[in-house]
Tab-separated table of C-alpha atoms and ligand atoms in Angstrom:
chain	number	residue	atom	x	y	z
D	663	MET	CA	0.085	-0.364	-0.062
D	664	ARG	CA	0.763	3.532	-1.095
D	665	THR	CA	1.637	6.178	1.286
D	666	LEU	CA	1.583	10.498	0.574
D	667	ILE	CA	4.324	11.451	1.154
D	668	GLN	CA	2.474	14.288	3.248
D	669	THR	CA	1.074	11.694	5.341
D	670	VAL	CA	5.201	10.464	5.328
D	671	LEU	CA	6.371	13.217	6.251
D	672	ARG	CA	4.090	13.846	9.258
D	673	ARG	CA	4.917	11.125	10.865
D	674	GLU	CA	6.437	10.754	14.244
D	675	GLU	CA	8.184	7.157	14.096
D	676	PRO	CA	10.550	5.613	11.598
D	677	LEU	CA	9.106	2.524	9.895
D	678	ASP	CA	10.455	-0.353	8.275
D	679	GLU	CA	9.095	-0.796	5.352
D	680	ILE	CA	7.044	2.308	3.370
D	681	GLN	CA	5.772	3.117	-0.103
D	682	VAL	CA	6.027	5.961	-1.992
D	683	ALA	CA	5.013	7.226	-5.314
D	684	GLY	CA	6.124	10.187	-7.484
D	685	TRP	CA	7.621	12.097	-10.315
D	686	VAL	CA	11.103	12.544	-9.502
D	687	ARG	CA	12.160	15.871	-9.362
D	688	THR	CA	16.178	15.527	-8.730
D	689	ARG	CA	18.326	12.992	-8.704
D	690	ARG	CA	22.168	13.475	-7.595
D	691	ASP	CA	24.687	10.881	-8.247
D	692	SER	CA	27.350	9.504	-5.997
D	693	LYS	CA	30.032	6.258	-6.622
D	694	GLU	CA	27.903	4.450	-4.023
D	695	PHE	CA	24.296	6.143	-3.374
D	696	SER	CA	21.927	7.680	-5.616
D	697	PHE	CA	19.950	10.592	-4.417
D	698	LEU	CA	16.722	10.918	-5.670
D	699	GLU	CA	13.730	13.866	-4.151
D	700	LEU	CA	10.295	12.608	-5.264
D	701	ASN	CA	7.490	14.370	-5.186
D	702	ASP	CA	3.850	13.094	-5.422
D	703	GLY	CA	1.913	16.732	-5.405
D	704	SER	CA	0.509	15.942	-1.601
D	705	CYS	CA	1.873	18.646	-0.648
D	706	LEU	CA	4.691	20.800	-1.621
D	707	GLN	CA	8.037	19.081	-0.159
D	708	ASN	CA	9.459	15.830	-1.685
D	709	VAL	CA	11.061	13.427	0.241
D	710	GLN	CA	14.637	12.199	-0.516
D	711	ILE	CA	15.507	8.832	-1.374
D	712	ILE	CA	18.611	6.673	-0.643
D	713	ALA	CA	18.916	4.406	-3.310
D	714	ASP	CA	22.541	1.882	-3.000
D	715	ALA	CA	24.365	1.029	-6.405
D	716	THR	CA	23.817	-2.273	-4.880
D	717	LEU	CA	20.592	-2.373	-5.523
D	718	SER	CA	19.399	-5.145	-7.842
D	719	THR	CA	16.901	-2.315	-10.045
D	720	TYR	CA	19.632	0.163	-10.136
D	721	ASP	CA	20.352	-0.092	-13.718
D	722	GLN	CA	15.920	1.558	-13.408
D	723	VAL	CA	17.559	3.973	-10.963
D	724	GLN	CA	19.589	5.454	-13.609
D	725	LYS	CA	17.343	6.176	-16.085
D	726	LEU	CA	15.283	8.422	-13.395
D	727	SER	CA	16.004	11.790	-15.128
D	728	THR	CA	13.767	14.348	-13.820
D	729	GLY	CA	10.234	14.168	-14.798
D	730	ALA	CA	10.370	10.286	-14.812
D	731	SER	CA	7.981	8.384	-12.229
D	732	ALA	CA	8.958	5.832	-10.142
D	733	ALA	CA	7.711	4.119	-7.186
D	734	VAL	CA	9.564	3.298	-3.878
D	735	THR	CA	9.985	0.942	-1.215
D	736	GLY	CA	12.313	1.096	1.863
D	737	LYS	CA	12.629	2.339	5.334
D	738	LEU	CA	11.847	5.364	6.574
D	739	VAL	CA	14.339	6.578	8.132
D	740	PRO	CA	15.438	10.538	9.999
D	741	SER	CA	17.531	12.550	7.641
D	742	GLN	CA	21.095	13.221	7.821
D	743	GLY	CA	20.332	16.649	6.288
D	744	ARG	CA	18.857	19.427	7.936
D	745	ASN	CA	16.283	20.571	5.315
D	746	GLN	CA	14.021	17.551	6.328
D	747	LYS	CA	13.086	15.504	9.180
D	748	TRP	CA	13.151	11.414	7.091
D	749	GLU	CA	14.623	10.189	4.021
D	750	ILE	CA	13.718	6.894	2.674
D	751	LEU	CA	16.195	3.967	2.307
D	752	ALA	CA	15.208	2.162	-0.737
D	753	THR	CA	15.240	-1.798	-0.668
D	754	GLU	CA	13.308	-1.210	-4.187
D	755	VAL	CA	12.840	1.192	-6.566
D	756	ARG	CA	10.748	0.486	-10.340
D	757	LEU	CA	10.928	3.310	-12.680
D	758	LEU	CA	7.199	3.599	-13.854
D	759	GLY	CA	7.752	5.665	-16.677
D	760	GLU	CA	10.211	7.069	-18.379
D	761	CYS	CA	11.222	11.137	-19.101
D	762	PRO	CA	13.488	12.009	-22.080
D	763	ASP	CA	15.416	15.514	-22.427
D	764	ASP	CA	12.399	17.274	-23.923
D	765	TYR	CA	9.980	17.460	-21.218
D	766	PRO	CA	9.701	21.066	-20.490
D	767	LEU	CA	10.004	21.692	-17.159
D	768	GLN	CA	13.634	19.960	-16.780
D	769	LYS	CA	14.811	23.935	-15.145
D	770	LYS	CA	13.402	26.144	-12.663
D	771	GLY	CA	12.214	29.129	-13.112
D	772	HIS	CA	9.795	29.568	-16.056
D	773	SER	CA	8.230	32.167	-16.822
D	774	ARG	CA	4.379	32.421	-16.313
D	775	GLU	CA	3.326	32.956	-19.542
D	776	PHE	CA	5.373	30.128	-20.678
D	777	LEU	CA	3.348	27.980	-18.419
D	778	ARG	CA	0.324	28.824	-18.913
D	779	GLY	CA	1.554	27.171	-22.881
D	780	ILE	CA	1.838	23.422	-21.046
D	781	ALA	CA	-1.307	23.659	-18.729
D	782	HIS	CA	-1.365	20.235	-18.968
D	783	LEU	CA	2.285	20.035	-17.143
D	784	ARG	CA	1.948	23.303	-14.749
D	785	PRO	CA	0.331	21.330	-11.994
D	786	ARG	CA	3.714	19.886	-11.186
D	787	THR	CA	5.342	22.852	-10.611
D	788	ASN	CA	5.872	23.710	-6.643
D	789	LEU	CA	3.824	27.054	-7.702
D	790	PHE	CA	0.617	25.208	-9.380
D	791	GLY	CA	0.930	22.448	-6.927
D	792	ALA	CA	0.582	25.094	-4.157
D	793	VAL	CA	-2.172	26.911	-6.080
D	794	PHE	CA	-4.261	23.665	-6.632
D	795	ARG	CA	-4.220	22.009	-3.179
D	796	VAL	CA	-5.430	25.815	-1.931
D	797	ARG	CA	-8.208	25.716	-4.069
D	798	SER	CA	-9.109	22.772	-3.137
D	799	ARG	CA	-8.719	23.596	0.480
D	800	LEU	CA	-10.578	26.824	0.109
D	801	ALA	CA	-13.748	25.459	-1.770
D	802	TYR	CA	-14.265	22.772	0.354
D	803	ALA	CA	-14.133	25.429	3.251
D	804	VAL	CA	-17.001	27.327	1.457
D	805	HIS	CA	-19.001	23.894	1.889
D	806	GLN	CA	-18.091	23.886	5.434
D	807	PHE	CA	-18.613	27.411	6.127
D	808	PHE	CA	-22.587	27.644	5.104
D	809	GLN	CA	-22.520	23.803	6.063
D	810	ASP	CA	-22.501	24.847	9.642
D	811	LEU	CA	-24.606	27.885	9.090
D	812	HIS	CA	-27.575	25.128	8.232
D	813	PHE	CA	-27.406	26.982	4.733
D	814	VAL	CA	-28.819	24.778	1.962
D	815	TYR	CA	-26.634	24.157	-1.334
D	816	ILE	CA	-28.599	24.129	-4.128
D	817	HIS	CA	-27.615	23.609	-8.095
D	818	THR	CA	-28.527	25.802	-10.116
D	819	PRO	CA	-29.096	25.939	-14.277
D	820	ILE	CA	-26.160	26.308	-15.783
D	821	VAL	CA	-28.072	26.558	-19.038
D	822	THR	CA	-30.382	29.471	-18.630
D	823	ALA	CA	-33.253	31.984	-20.876
D	824	SER	CA	-32.391	34.565	-18.534
D	825	ASP	CA	-29.644	37.022	-18.118
D	826	CYS	CA	-29.232	38.032	-14.456
D	827	GLU	CA	-26.722	40.741	-15.081
D	828	GLY	CA	-29.004	42.327	-17.862
D	829	ALA	CA	-25.588	43.241	-19.170
D	830	GLY	CA	-25.987	40.714	-22.210
D	831	GLU	CA	-22.579	39.083	-21.720
D	832	MET	CA	-23.663	35.867	-22.077
D	833	PHE	CA	-22.874	33.034	-24.201
D	834	ARG	CA	-25.427	31.671	-26.879
D	835	VAL	CA	-25.695	27.544	-26.239
D	836	THR	CA	-27.593	26.132	-29.871
D	837	THR	CA	-28.006	23.437	-31.714
D	838	LEU	CA	-28.712	25.857	-34.936
D	839	ASP	CA	-26.114	26.025	-37.502
D	840	PRO	CA	-24.167	28.680	-37.887
D	841	HIS	CA	-23.196	27.709	-41.921
D	842	SER	CA	-26.484	27.435	-42.855
D	843	ASP	CA	-28.103	29.391	-45.840
D	844	LYS	CA	-31.306	28.925	-44.548
D	845	PRO	CA	-32.927	31.367	-41.582
D	846	GLN	CA	-32.715	30.013	-38.238
D	847	LYS	CA	-35.769	30.067	-36.128
D	848	ASP	CA	-35.416	30.683	-32.720
D	849	GLU	CA	-38.256	28.096	-32.211
D	850	ASN	CA	-35.879	25.427	-33.922
D	851	ASP	CA	-33.290	25.603	-31.578
D	852	PHE	CA	-32.881	22.384	-29.379
D	853	PHE	CA	-34.754	24.214	-26.388
D	854	GLY	CA	-37.141	25.849	-28.895
D	855	ARG	CA	-35.909	29.435	-27.552
D	856	PRO	CA	-32.289	31.362	-27.332
D	857	THR	CA	-30.357	29.618	-24.681
D	858	TYR	CA	-27.926	31.251	-23.042
D	859	LEU	CA	-24.378	29.680	-20.382
D	860	THR	CA	-25.285	31.200	-16.540
D	861	VAL	CA	-24.022	34.644	-15.643
D	862	SER	CA	-25.405	34.311	-12.022
D	863	GLY	CA	-27.370	31.866	-10.132
D	864	GLN	CA	-28.829	34.213	-8.097
D	865	LEU	CA	-32.758	34.698	-9.412
D	866	GLU	CA	-33.092	30.597	-9.645
D	867	GLY	CA	-31.419	31.101	-6.042
D	868	GLU	CA	-33.939	33.381	-4.629
D	869	THR	CA	-36.565	31.398	-5.659
D	870	PHE	CA	-34.825	28.847	-3.938
D	871	ALA	CA	-34.378	31.140	-0.415
D	872	SER	CA	-38.213	32.190	-0.461
D	873	ALA	CA	-39.130	28.409	0.298
D	874	LEU	CA	-35.762	27.260	2.169
D	875	SER	CA	-34.416	30.634	3.907
D	876	ASN	CA	-30.609	30.710	3.669
D	877	ILE	CA	-28.966	28.657	0.731
D	878	TYR	CA	-25.863	28.354	-1.387
D	879	THR	CA	-25.047	27.701	-5.140
D	880	PHE	CA	-21.510	26.911	-6.039
D	881	GLY	CA	-20.618	26.704	-9.319
D	882	PRO	CA	-19.150	27.665	-13.331
D	883	THR	CA	-20.616	30.875	-14.429
D	884	PHE	CA	-19.923	32.346	-17.530
D	885	ARG	CA	-19.209	36.447	-18.927
D	886	ALA	CA	-18.554	37.208	-22.534
D	887	GLU	CA	-17.500	40.519	-21.269
D	888	ASN	CA	-14.584	41.250	-23.548
D	889	SER	CA	-11.824	42.462	-20.918
D	890	ASN	CA	-8.916	41.624	-20.963
D	891	THR	CA	-7.783	42.059	-17.695
D	892	SER	CA	-6.067	39.886	-14.882
D	893	ARG	CA	-8.836	39.312	-12.449
D	894	HIS	CA	-11.023	38.645	-15.545
D	895	ALA	CA	-11.866	35.158	-17.305
D	896	SER	CA	-14.813	34.358	-19.276
D	897	GLU	CA	-15.793	30.691	-17.156
D	898	PHE	CA	-15.127	31.420	-13.449
D	899	TRP	CA	-16.492	29.607	-10.298
D	900	MET	CA	-18.924	31.613	-8.291
D	901	ILE	CA	-20.286	31.156	-4.022
D	902	GLU	CA	-23.476	32.809	-4.321
D	903	PRO	CA	-25.964	33.119	-0.687
D	904	GLU	CA	-29.363	34.054	-1.114
D	905	MET	CA	-30.822	35.077	2.630
D	906	ALA	CA	-35.002	35.162	2.751
D	907	PHE	CA	-35.673	37.428	5.869
D	908	CYS	CA	-32.157	39.595	5.258
D	909	ASP	CA	-31.380	43.103	4.479
D	910	LEU	CA	-28.612	44.720	3.722
D	911	GLN	CA	-26.791	44.749	6.725
D	912	GLY	CA	-27.408	40.925	7.539
D	913	ASP	CA	-26.059	40.713	4.059
D	914	MET	CA	-22.771	42.787	4.312
D	915	GLN	CA	-22.170	40.960	7.771
D	916	LEU	CA	-22.341	37.560	6.352
D	917	ALA	CA	-19.555	38.614	3.269
D	918	GLU	CA	-17.245	39.594	5.681
D	919	GLU	CA	-17.586	37.454	8.077
D	920	MET	CA	-17.175	34.094	5.284
D	921	VAL	CA	-14.772	36.323	3.480
D	922	ARG	CA	-12.094	36.100	7.389
D	923	TYR	CA	-13.104	32.474	7.970
D	924	LEU	CA	-12.105	31.167	4.834
D	925	VAL	CA	-8.555	33.808	5.270
D	926	GLU	CA	-8.080	32.088	8.373
D	927	ASP	CA	-9.250	28.561	7.296
D	928	CYS	CA	-6.194	28.399	5.240
D	929	LEU	CA	-4.342	30.584	7.222
D	930	SER	CA	-4.616	27.095	9.301
D	931	HIS	CA	-4.953	23.982	7.289
D	932	CYS	CA	-2.371	25.744	3.850
D	933	GLU	CA	0.280	26.911	6.312
D	934	ASP	CA	3.321	25.674	3.935
D	935	ASP	CA	1.994	26.573	0.849
D	936	LEU	CA	0.988	29.792	1.849
D	937	LYS	CA	4.853	30.198	3.780
D	938	PHE	CA	6.014	29.178	-0.059
D	939	PHE	CA	3.758	32.212	-1.983
D	940	ASN	CA	5.235	34.457	0.943
D	941	ARG	CA	7.951	33.757	0.225
D	942	PHE	CA	8.469	33.576	-3.358
D	943	VAL	CA	5.100	35.436	-4.959
D	944	ASP	CA	4.286	37.900	-2.511
D	945	LYS	CA	6.097	39.065	0.651
D	946	GLY	CA	3.995	40.901	1.974
D	947	LEU	CA	1.513	38.403	1.899
D	948	LEU	CA	0.959	36.558	5.401
D	949	ASP	CA	1.339	39.824	6.804
D	950	ARG	CA	-1.565	40.792	5.319
D	951	LEU	CA	-4.001	38.045	5.132
D	952	ARG	CA	-3.114	38.047	9.504
D	953	ASN	CA	-4.009	41.485	9.296
D	954	VAL	CA	-7.773	40.874	7.828
D	955	VAL	CA	-8.069	38.222	10.230
D	956	GLY	CA	-8.168	39.914	13.153
D	957	ASN	CA	-8.985	44.203	11.969
D	958	PRO	CA	-12.371	44.997	11.760
D	959	PHE	CA	-13.071	45.375	7.748
D	960	THR	CA	-14.570	49.523	7.129
D	961	ARG	CA	-17.787	49.987	5.884
D	962	LEU	CA	-19.067	53.079	3.950
D	963	PRO	CA	-21.315	54.778	1.266
D	964	TYR	CA	-20.602	54.965	-2.320
D	965	THR	CA	-20.795	58.744	-1.682
D	966	GLU	CA	-18.509	59.026	0.681
D	967	ALA	CA	-16.055	56.459	-1.475
D	968	VAL	CA	-16.777	59.269	-4.519
D	969	GLU	CA	-15.401	62.142	-1.595
D	970	ILE	CA	-12.361	60.480	-0.427
D	971	LEU	CA	-11.739	59.706	-4.383
D	972	GLU	CA	-12.217	63.495	-4.995
D	973	LYS	CA	-9.449	64.594	-2.709
D	974	ALA	CA	-7.476	61.638	-3.741
D	975	LYS	CA	-7.306	62.936	-6.974
D	976	ALA	CA	-4.908	66.282	-6.322
D	977	LYS	CA	-1.765	63.558	-4.799
D	978	THR	CA	-2.555	60.420	-6.836
D	979	LYS	CA	-3.235	60.128	-10.674
D	980	PHE	CA	-5.805	58.066	-11.289
D	981	GLU	CA	-6.622	56.552	-15.248
D	982	TYR	CA	-10.588	56.855	-14.986
D	983	PRO	CA	-12.534	59.832	-13.971
D	984	VAL	CA	-14.301	59.613	-10.160
D	985	GLU	CA	-17.339	61.395	-10.647
D	986	TYR	CA	-20.424	60.733	-8.162
D	987	GLY	CA	-22.971	58.742	-10.539
D	988	LEU	CA	-19.937	56.675	-12.200
D	989	ASN	CA	-18.767	53.427	-11.832
D	990	LEU	CA	-15.585	52.811	-8.959
D	991	GLN	CA	-12.713	51.140	-11.038
D	992	SER	CA	-10.608	48.583	-10.012
D	993	GLU	CA	-7.684	51.596	-9.419
D	994	HIS	CA	-10.363	53.445	-7.177
D	995	GLU	CA	-11.349	49.774	-5.326
D	996	ARG	CA	-7.765	49.437	-4.931
D	997	TYR	CA	-6.977	52.950	-3.391
D	998	LEU	CA	-9.682	52.832	-0.873
D	999	THR	CA	-8.832	49.729	-0.094
D	1000	GLU	CA	-4.538	49.561	-0.060
D	1001	THR	CA	-4.069	53.096	0.319
D	1002	HIS	CA	-7.113	54.898	2.614
D	1003	PHE	CA	-8.408	52.527	4.273
D	1004	LYS	CA	-5.988	49.214	4.827
D	1005	THR	CA	-8.665	47.245	5.201
D	1006	PRO	CA	-11.341	45.085	3.036
D	1007	VAL	CA	-14.273	47.961	2.602
D	1008	THR	CA	-17.428	47.504	1.771
D	1009	VAL	CA	-18.810	50.306	-0.431
D	1010	CYS	CA	-22.649	50.237	-0.021
D	1011	ASP	CA	-25.920	52.184	-1.239
D	1012	TYR	CA	-24.862	52.775	-5.146
D	1013	PRO	CA	-26.452	54.902	-7.760
D	1014	LYS	CA	-29.227	52.876	-8.665
D	1015	GLU	CA	-28.276	53.812	-12.728
D	1016	ILE	CA	-24.974	51.382	-12.140
D	1017	LYS	CA	-26.705	48.518	-10.475
D	1018	PRO	CA	-28.632	45.297	-12.087
D	1019	PHE	CA	-32.911	45.959	-12.048
D	1020	TYR	CA	-32.998	43.436	-9.152
D	1021	MET	CA	-31.220	45.817	-6.228
D	1022	ARG	CA	-33.585	47.485	-3.451
D	1023	ARG	CA	-34.644	51.105	-4.208
D	1024	ASN	CA	-33.920	52.941	-0.832
D	1025	ASP	CA	-36.318	55.439	0.800
D	1026	ASP	CA	-33.878	58.689	-1.545
D	1027	GLY	CA	-34.811	57.085	-4.567
D	1028	LYS	CA	-31.409	57.869	-5.836
D	1029	THR	CA	-29.462	54.792	-4.608
D	1030	VAL	CA	-30.172	51.315	-4.069
D	1031	ALA	CA	-28.916	48.999	-1.217
D	1032	ALA	CA	-26.149	47.144	-2.695
D	1033	MET	CA	-23.123	46.348	-1.857
D	1034	ASP	CA	-19.333	45.920	-3.213
D	1035	LEU	CA	-16.437	44.010	-0.798
D	1036	LEU	CA	-13.117	45.639	-1.732
D	1037	VAL	CA	-9.453	43.700	-0.488
D	1038	PRO	CA	-6.523	44.424	-1.106
D	1039	GLY	CA	-4.445	43.632	-4.154
D	1040	ILE	CA	-7.541	42.865	-5.731
D	1041	GLY	CA	-10.313	45.358	-5.177
D	1042	GLU	CA	-14.173	44.005	-5.884
D	1043	LEU	CA	-13.941	40.185	-4.702
D	1044	VAL	CA	-17.820	40.407	-3.453
D	1045	GLY	CA	-20.545	41.720	-4.896
D	1046	GLY	CA	-24.277	41.579	-3.429
D	1047	SER	CA	-27.670	43.405	-2.666
D	1048	GLN	CA	-30.739	43.689	-0.578
D	1049	ARG	CA	-33.584	42.278	-3.359
D	1050	GLU	CA	-36.392	44.342	-4.272
D	1051	GLU	CA	-39.460	42.879	-2.489
D	1052	ARG	CA	-41.918	45.166	-3.501
D	1053	LEU	CA	-43.690	43.935	-6.627
D	1054	ALA	CA	-44.826	47.437	-7.836
D	1055	VAL	CA	-41.475	48.622	-7.253
D	1056	LEU	CA	-39.620	46.064	-8.878
D	1057	GLU	CA	-42.013	46.481	-11.989
D	1058	GLY	CA	-41.505	49.623	-12.585
D	1059	THR	CA	-37.663	49.171	-12.420
D	1060	MET	CA	-38.004	46.332	-14.901
D	1061	LYS	CA	-39.287	48.880	-16.951
D	1062	GLU	CA	-36.879	51.043	-17.017
D	1063	HIS	CA	-34.444	48.370	-17.539
D	1064	ASP	CA	-36.307	46.995	-21.216
D	1065	LEU	CA	-36.699	43.887	-19.385
D	1066	SER	CA	-39.628	41.755	-20.574
D	1067	MET	CA	-42.951	40.930	-18.030
D	1068	GLU	CA	-43.141	37.850	-19.598
D	1069	ASP	CA	-39.956	36.493	-19.675
D	1070	TYR	CA	-40.082	36.978	-15.745
D	1071	TRP	CA	-43.401	35.768	-14.464
D	1072	TRP	CA	-41.340	33.445	-11.969
D	1073	TYR	CA	-39.233	35.734	-10.232
D	1074	ARG	CA	-42.223	38.165	-10.391
D	1075	ASP	CA	-43.783	35.350	-8.797
D	1076	LEU	CA	-41.926	35.592	-5.884
D	1077	ARG	CA	-43.253	38.909	-5.077
D	1078	LYS	CA	-46.430	37.936	-5.255
D	1079	PHE	CA	-46.799	34.984	-3.201
D	1080	GLY	CA	-45.859	35.634	-0.322
D	1081	SER	CA	-42.807	38.003	-0.026
D	1082	VAL	CA	-40.164	38.550	1.978
D	1083	PRO	CA	-36.674	40.684	2.839
D	1084	HIS	CA	-33.904	38.874	0.947
D	1085	ALA	CA	-30.538	39.853	0.049
D	1086	GLY	CA	-27.235	38.028	-0.914
D	1087	PHE	CA	-23.925	38.546	-3.126
D	1088	GLY	CA	-21.705	36.617	-5.077
D	1089	LEU	CA	-18.138	35.826	-4.121
D	1090	GLY	CA	-15.866	35.321	-6.750
D	1091	PHE	CA	-13.754	32.023	-5.809
D	1092	GLU	CA	-10.849	32.757	-8.505
D	1093	ARG	CA	-10.403	36.686	-6.732
D	1094	LEU	CA	-10.770	34.879	-3.486
D	1095	ILE	CA	-8.083	32.311	-4.390
D	1096	MET	CA	-6.079	35.487	-6.138
D	1097	PHE	CA	-6.333	37.249	-2.443
D	1098	VAL	CA	-5.346	34.677	-0.630
D	1099	THR	CA	-1.933	33.305	-2.596
D	1100	GLY	CA	-1.059	36.697	-3.952
D	1101	VAL	CA	-0.722	35.140	-7.670
D	1102	SER	CA	-1.899	37.760	-9.887
D	1103	ASN	CA	-3.361	36.715	-12.380
D	1104	ILE	CA	-6.486	34.847	-12.745
D	1105	ARG	CA	-5.091	33.039	-15.695
D	1106	ASP	CA	-2.870	31.406	-12.654
D	1107	VAL	CA	-5.108	29.956	-10.587
D	1108	ILE	CA	-7.829	28.265	-12.847
D	1109	PRO	CA	-6.521	24.650	-14.276
D	1110	TYR	CA	-8.060	26.032	-17.820
D	1111	PRO	CA	-8.254	29.019	-17.743
D	1112	ARG	CA	-10.911	30.474	-20.608
D	1113	THR	CA	-10.525	34.047	-21.971
D	1114	PRO	CA	-11.549	36.186	-24.129
D	1115	GLY	CA	-9.604	34.634	-27.836
D	1116	SER	CA	-7.756	31.940	-25.494
D	1117	ALA	CA	-9.476	27.731	-25.163
D	1118	ASP	CA	-6.325	26.163	-25.367
D	1119	PHE	CA	-7.188	22.514	-24.014
W	1290	4AD	O1	-20.840	41.202	-9.717
W	1290	4AD	P1	-21.412	40.445	-9.941
W	1290	4AD	O2	-21.237	40.691	-11.241
W	1290	4AD	O3	-22.773	40.135	-9.264
W	1290	4AD	C1	-23.818	38.828	-9.641
W	1290	4AD	O4	-23.519	38.544	-10.527
W	1290	4AD	C2	-24.464	38.491	-8.485
W	1290	4AD	N1	-25.700	38.387	-9.262
W	1290	4AD	C3	-24.406	38.375	-7.605
W	1290	4AD	C4	-25.389	38.119	-6.607
W	1290	4AD	O5	-26.035	39.077	-5.702
W	1290	4AD	N2	-25.610	36.703	-6.374
W	1290	4AD	O6	-20.195	39.222	-9.895
W	1290	4AD	C5	-20.136	38.839	-8.939
W	1290	4AD	C6	-18.361	38.721	-8.057
W	1290	4AD	C7	-17.972	39.966	-8.426
W	1290	4AD	O7	-17.493	40.503	-6.662
W	1290	4AD	C8	-16.551	38.740	-8.576
W	1290	4AD	O8	-15.674	38.673	-7.661
W	1290	4AD	C9	-16.431	38.074	-9.326
W	1290	4AD	O9	-18.032	37.969	-9.371
W	1290	4AD	N3	-16.302	38.252	-11.053
W	1290	4AD	C10	-15.878	37.869	-11.688
W	1290	4AD	N4	-14.809	36.495	-11.097
W	1290	4AD	C11	-13.595	36.447	-12.511
W	1290	4AD	N5	-14.161	36.709	-13.618
W	1290	4AD	C12	-15.342	37.517	-13.710
W	1290	4AD	N6	-15.389	37.984	-15.250
W	1290	4AD	C13	-16.006	37.900	-13.469
W	1290	4AD	N7	-17.183	38.915	-13.015
W	1290	4AD	C14	-17.225	38.698	-11.997
W	1291	MG	MG1	-19.631	43.602	-9.533
């Protein structure tokens, strides 16, 4: 029975016989021994194997170049070296798969761009191994956070007929032939109507919150938005809680608690990987994460955020204009959270003109009960709101947004039959991983990133 290297390295006691398997990172030969560094991806560390030249399979050891795979049986003994607690004195080494010289990960220190071109091999590097272990842990922690609070996990559809965000950034799902000469009628399409990949599970999430009280979704979402930035992907994962009998205050509180919980969970369960990021990716990472866990977040209305930014214009050069009524750009969000407050910041009560139709109109008639949670290094991590639960007000806003009353008949029904105040938000999973790892490009925290002009593998 094979043992994972992370389990081997955590052992308290030596062992007479143990089996490991993995990919060779390096091999050094002396006259009497070969030293192998073996990694199986279960943790950052390699285990050192010492293979004696008298082994019957020593000819196989000699073929173990960087990248080759091997299974090793041996004795676990305290290591002579200073870098590791244990090493394995091999009694048997089996070469499983050779690795010829054209293996692209021979040398260390490849650029991220180069590694994106070999996305099928990059998980074998220290950096990407660590990123995807953290990604897995965070996904687990998301479920733990909500399940502990008795939220119900809902699988909202991926193929949908409605545009939640109303931004028209949807990928069409169709079986109609794009090369056909004949006119293509929507009625003849697979579903008998136009359908799309979802941009958000929120609207369907609201229907379930209006029955099960507290729900969350966690799944892939898609945006055909042509923004080629380091924080936008065309396919990304979003976590969307929705709470009945909840207002904007409760919504902001949940978002802040969730971010704190997830960071804390990673600090305590991914220590080695985070230390690695702190050393090689982003020197200020651990301080920043501890600051998030240990200190209160800042909350302020959009109007005050704009005032702060207008004052800042004297000293800071912004590329985009700042003015009441305009969207905050990433540079503005980062100024607020990184420079001005030096904490995560929740901005609320945005002008109604720059937010989607479903957000609850505030009593001032000008703003909506929206909130965005901004974090250092990223900007917007969470976007959410209290939802408009008053049928007449909702229908008024839908008219303003030119939305079809018929298409949203089921959404309006929620306001007709036992409507309740409710609120929710969406947290971009990849942005969370970027925040926790310090990795600055979203393409490097998704196994196979999809961005405008690029869908390799
Ligand atoms: O602010 P957004 O567009 O909000 C919604 O979709 C709401 N329906 C959520 C809700 O209230 N249930 O997106 C939510 C979050 C953003 O804050 C951001 O973190 C992430 O999703 N996000 C993206 N992440 C990566 N690539 C993109 N193109 C993203 N667009 C949004
Ligand atoms: Mg948003």
